[in-house]
Every structure is written in structure tokens, then in C-alpha cells.
Short mmCIF file of C-alpha atoms in Angstrom, two decimals:
data_model
loop_
_atom_site.label_atom_id
_atom_site.label_comp_id
_atom_site.label_asym_id
_atom_site.label_seq_id
_atom_site.Cartn_x
_atom_site.Cartn_y
_atom_site.Cartn_z
CA LEU A 1 40.24 -42.87 -13.82
CA TYR A 2 38.41 -43.16 -17.11
CA ALA A 3 39.21 -39.55 -18.08
CA LEU A 4 42.88 -40.01 -17.18
CA PHE A 5 43.51 -43.35 -18.89
CA SER A 6 41.19 -43.11 -21.91
CA ASN A 7 43.72 -40.77 -23.57
CA HIS A 8 45.93 -43.82 -24.20
CA GLY A 9 43.46 -46.12 -25.93
CA LYS A 10 40.11 -47.83 -25.79
CA ILE A 11 39.14 -48.95 -22.27
CA LEU A 12 36.97 -52.05 -22.04
CA GLU A 13 36.38 -51.98 -18.30
CA ILE A 14 37.54 -50.40 -15.03
CA ILE A 15 37.30 -52.45 -11.85
CA ALA A 16 37.72 -50.54 -8.58
CA LEU A 17 36.88 -52.36 -5.36
CA ARG A 18 36.46 -50.79 -1.95
CA ARG A 19 36.86 -53.93 0.14
CA GLU A 20 39.39 -54.02 2.95
CA GLY A 21 42.80 -54.81 1.51
CA LEU A 22 41.85 -53.74 -2.02
CA ARG A 23 40.99 -50.13 -1.32
CA GLY A 24 42.95 -47.77 -3.54
CA GLN A 25 43.52 -50.39 -6.25
CA ALA A 26 41.93 -50.55 -9.67
CA TRP A 27 42.23 -52.73 -12.74
CA ILE A 28 41.92 -50.96 -16.07
CA ILE A 29 41.33 -53.30 -18.99
CA PHE A 30 42.50 -51.87 -22.31
CA ASP A 31 41.58 -53.19 -25.73
CA SER A 32 45.25 -53.70 -26.66
CA VAL A 33 48.61 -54.27 -24.98
CA GLN A 34 50.00 -51.24 -26.82
CA SER A 35 47.40 -48.98 -25.18
CA ALA A 36 48.18 -50.47 -21.77
CA THR A 37 51.90 -49.92 -22.34
CA ALA A 38 51.33 -46.30 -23.35
CA ALA A 39 49.22 -45.72 -20.22
CA LEU A 40 51.79 -47.42 -17.99
CA GLN A 41 54.63 -45.28 -19.36
CA ALA A 42 52.72 -41.98 -19.24
CA GLU A 43 50.80 -42.28 -15.97
CA ASN A 44 53.21 -44.13 -13.66
CA GLY A 45 54.04 -41.68 -10.87
CA PHE A 46 51.28 -39.21 -11.85
CA HIS A 47 49.95 -37.31 -8.82
CA PHE A 48 46.25 -38.31 -8.53
CA PHE A 49 44.01 -37.29 -5.61
CA GLY A 50 46.96 -36.58 -3.37
CA LYS A 51 48.95 -39.76 -4.13
CA ASP A 52 51.39 -40.89 -6.78
CA LEU A 53 49.99 -43.60 -9.05
CA LYS A 54 51.83 -46.92 -9.20
CA VAL A 55 50.91 -48.47 -12.53
CA GLN A 56 51.83 -52.09 -13.35
CA TYR A 57 50.73 -54.78 -15.74
CA ALA A 58 48.30 -57.29 -14.24
CA LYS A 59 49.81 -60.62 -13.30
CA GLU A 60 47.13 -62.54 -15.22
CA THR A 61 45.01 -61.89 -18.27
CA SER A 62 41.56 -60.58 -17.36
CA ASP A 63 38.55 -62.82 -17.88
CA ARG A 64 37.13 -60.35 -20.38
CA ILE A 65 40.23 -60.49 -22.60
CA ALA A 66 40.51 -64.28 -22.19
CA LYS A 67 36.91 -64.71 -23.34
CA ARG A 68 37.61 -62.51 -26.36
CA ASP A 69 40.76 -64.48 -27.22
CA GLY A 70 39.11 -67.87 -26.63
CA THR A 71 41.48 -68.81 -23.78
CA TYR A 72 39.00 -68.41 -20.92
CA VAL A 73 38.96 -71.12 -18.24
CA PRO A 74 36.27 -70.95 -15.52
CA ILE A 75 37.56 -70.26 -12.01
CA SER A 76 36.44 -73.68 -10.79
CA LYS A 77 38.64 -75.41 -13.41
CA ARG A 78 41.76 -73.26 -13.05
CA ARG A 79 44.92 -74.84 -11.71
CA LYS A 80 45.78 -73.46 -8.32
CA THR A 81 49.17 -71.76 -8.01
CA THR A 82 50.91 -70.43 -4.94
CA PRO A 83 53.09 -67.43 -5.76
CA ILE A 84 56.24 -66.97 -3.72
CA GLU A 85 56.32 -63.49 -2.27
CA PRO A 86 58.98 -62.31 0.13
CA THR A 87 57.89 -61.22 3.57
CA ARG A 88 59.43 -58.18 5.16
CA SER A 89 60.29 -59.94 8.41
CA SER A 90 62.32 -62.81 6.98
CA ALA A 91 64.38 -61.52 4.06
CA THR A 92 67.24 -63.96 4.62
CA SER A 93 65.07 -67.07 4.75
CA THR A 94 63.19 -65.92 1.65
CA LYS A 95 66.41 -65.80 -0.36
CA ARG A 96 67.06 -69.43 0.47
CA GLU A 97 63.52 -70.36 -0.59
CA GLU A 98 63.85 -68.49 -3.89
CA THR A 99 66.93 -70.46 -4.93
CA HIS A 100 64.93 -73.71 -4.70
CA VAL A 101 61.96 -72.56 -6.77
CA ASP A 102 60.52 -75.19 -9.11
CA ILE A 103 61.39 -74.31 -12.69
CA PRO A 104 58.44 -74.18 -15.09
CA LYS A 105 58.09 -76.89 -17.71
CA ASP A 106 60.39 -76.52 -20.72
CA PRO A 107 62.46 -73.50 -19.69
CA GLY A 108 65.00 -74.52 -22.31
CA SER A 109 68.04 -76.73 -22.14
CA GLN A 110 70.19 -74.10 -20.40
CA PRO A 111 70.89 -74.30 -16.66
CA PRO A 112 69.41 -71.44 -14.61
CA THR A 113 71.31 -68.15 -14.94
CA HIS A 114 70.73 -64.46 -14.25
CA ILE A 115 69.98 -63.85 -17.96
CA LEU A 116 66.68 -64.69 -19.65
CA PHE A 117 66.33 -65.28 -23.39
CA ALA A 118 63.15 -64.28 -25.24
CA GLN A 119 62.56 -65.56 -28.75
CA ASP A 120 59.90 -65.36 -31.46
CA LEU A 121 58.96 -61.83 -30.39
CA PRO A 122 56.47 -60.03 -32.64
CA ALA A 123 57.78 -57.20 -34.82
CA GLU A 124 55.93 -54.54 -32.78
CA CYS A 125 57.65 -55.65 -29.55
CA ASN A 126 60.39 -53.16 -28.67
CA GLN A 127 62.88 -52.53 -25.89
CA ILE A 128 60.63 -50.11 -23.98
CA MET A 129 57.75 -52.59 -23.97
CA LEU A 130 59.95 -55.36 -22.57
CA GLU A 131 61.52 -53.05 -20.00
CA MET A 132 58.05 -52.14 -18.73
CA LEU A 133 57.14 -55.81 -18.41
CA PHE A 134 60.30 -56.86 -16.58
CA ARG A 135 60.80 -53.71 -14.47
CA GLN A 136 58.15 -54.95 -12.02
CA TYR A 137 60.50 -57.77 -10.93
CA THR A 138 63.18 -57.12 -8.33
CA GLY A 139 66.74 -57.30 -9.60
CA PHE A 140 65.95 -56.24 -13.19
CA LYS A 141 68.98 -54.65 -14.87
CA GLU A 142 68.47 -54.28 -18.63
CA VAL A 143 66.98 -55.53 -21.90
CA ARG A 144 69.14 -56.07 -24.99
CA ILE A 145 67.64 -56.75 -28.43
CA PRO A 146 70.44 -57.91 -30.76
CA ARG A 147 68.02 -58.39 -33.67
CA GLU A 148 64.30 -58.44 -34.34
CA GLY A 149 62.51 -61.29 -32.60
CA LEU A 150 65.21 -61.91 -29.95
CA ALA A 151 65.95 -60.30 -26.59
CA PHE A 152 68.17 -60.86 -23.57
CA ILE A 153 66.87 -59.73 -20.18
CA GLU A 154 69.47 -59.40 -17.43
CA PHE A 155 68.87 -59.57 -13.67
CA ASP A 156 71.12 -59.14 -10.63
CA ASP A 157 71.05 -62.86 -9.87
CA GLU A 158 69.49 -66.17 -10.88
CA PRO A 159 66.68 -66.30 -8.26
CA HIS A 160 65.30 -62.96 -9.48
CA ALA A 161 65.53 -64.13 -13.10
CA THR A 162 63.70 -67.34 -12.15
CA LEU A 163 60.82 -65.41 -10.57
CA ALA A 164 60.48 -63.27 -13.70
CA LEU A 165 60.59 -66.36 -15.93
CA GLN A 166 57.83 -68.00 -13.90
CA GLY A 167 55.71 -64.87 -13.86
CA LEU A 168 56.00 -63.83 -17.51
CA ASN A 169 56.63 -67.00 -19.51
CA GLY A 170 53.58 -67.32 -21.74
CA PHE A 171 52.44 -63.70 -21.14
CA LYS A 172 50.25 -62.54 -24.06
CA LEU A 173 52.09 -59.74 -25.90
CA THR A 174 49.47 -59.53 -28.64
CA THR A 175 46.32 -61.51 -29.41
CA ASP A 176 48.45 -64.01 -31.38
CA ASP A 177 51.86 -63.88 -29.72
CA SER A 178 52.98 -65.02 -26.26
CA LEU A 179 56.28 -64.38 -24.53
CA ALA A 180 58.55 -67.46 -24.85
CA LEU A 181 61.26 -67.28 -22.18
CA SER A 182 64.17 -69.54 -21.30
CA TYR A 183 67.48 -69.14 -19.52
CA GLY A 184 70.29 -67.57 -21.55
CA LYS A 185 73.98 -68.34 -21.44
CA SER A 186 75.86 -66.46 -18.74
#
């Protein structure tokens, strides 16, 4: 893994566990988001030891990066969250549950829609970077950047947009900039 991914930037740590349920998964911690984005774009789908790699951004910032940025909170003091993940056996009941998801604090003054609005984006944030972030969420359609610092992210429907808003609002794009999401006008 190190030889494959080190071509894209400085690697701080690779975590590969062999426990039941985690076998075949690894977390690769890059020094910068740009390096991680380059690795995600280049290596997603790469045939590695007989299988195609599925590369995604981590859902949370690693402890190592959080300590470096000064945002580290010990596990014992972290607020517990329960992510909503659809089960394969009850797809219809899951859709009903998704429409009643609690909206995070301060999502903006707009009512929930299928379009998300990102503002105060750093200059180095581009369309490809945002597409890679949002592609991991079901229902993603497109990213539009009308001018620097602003973006509209469109989903198939409002529940999918809500899940992406909950998962990525506050995501660290750079060491100084976080993703600020709200609902856009439909």
C-alpha cells in the first residue's frame, strides 16, 4: 500500500487491521487533503492483489491529523452519534426514516431541498475535489461552481441531500478551512 499511495504525497500513517469485519480495509493518512484527493482520483478502481480498490475519504478526521490541527478530543469525551445507514432488507422503510432525519444545527434559513449550497470555499477548492467528496453519497448528481468560493451540489432528492449535509458539513478541506453547507433554493 505504501508503494502504491506514496506516489501521490507524503503518507503519515497506514492502518490496516485484520480483525473480523475489518479485513481488507485500510486507512491511509496523508499529510494534506490535496494528496488524498490525488490518490483517490488515481487509485480508485485500481486492480490490487486480485481485487479492485474502492477508495473513499474517511468519514471523520483521524486522531493524528486532529492532534496536529489542535482539534483533538479524547474518545471518552466525544459526543456519540448514530449514523443512519440503509439496510438491504428494508429499503422502503429506510426511505421513510430518511425523510425525518434531524437537521444539523444552523443549516441555513432555507427549507430542505435536493440542492446544497457551499460557501466560503478556499481558492484551491475546485469542482473535481468537491465531486470526489460528494460522490460517496447516494443520489449525487453534479457540482456547479458559479464563482470562486461558492458551489451548488445537486442530489436526486432531499433525503439524499440531507444525509450528505449531515456527513460533510464542517469537513476540513484544508488546515484552516471547513466546508460550510446549507440548503440551496430549488
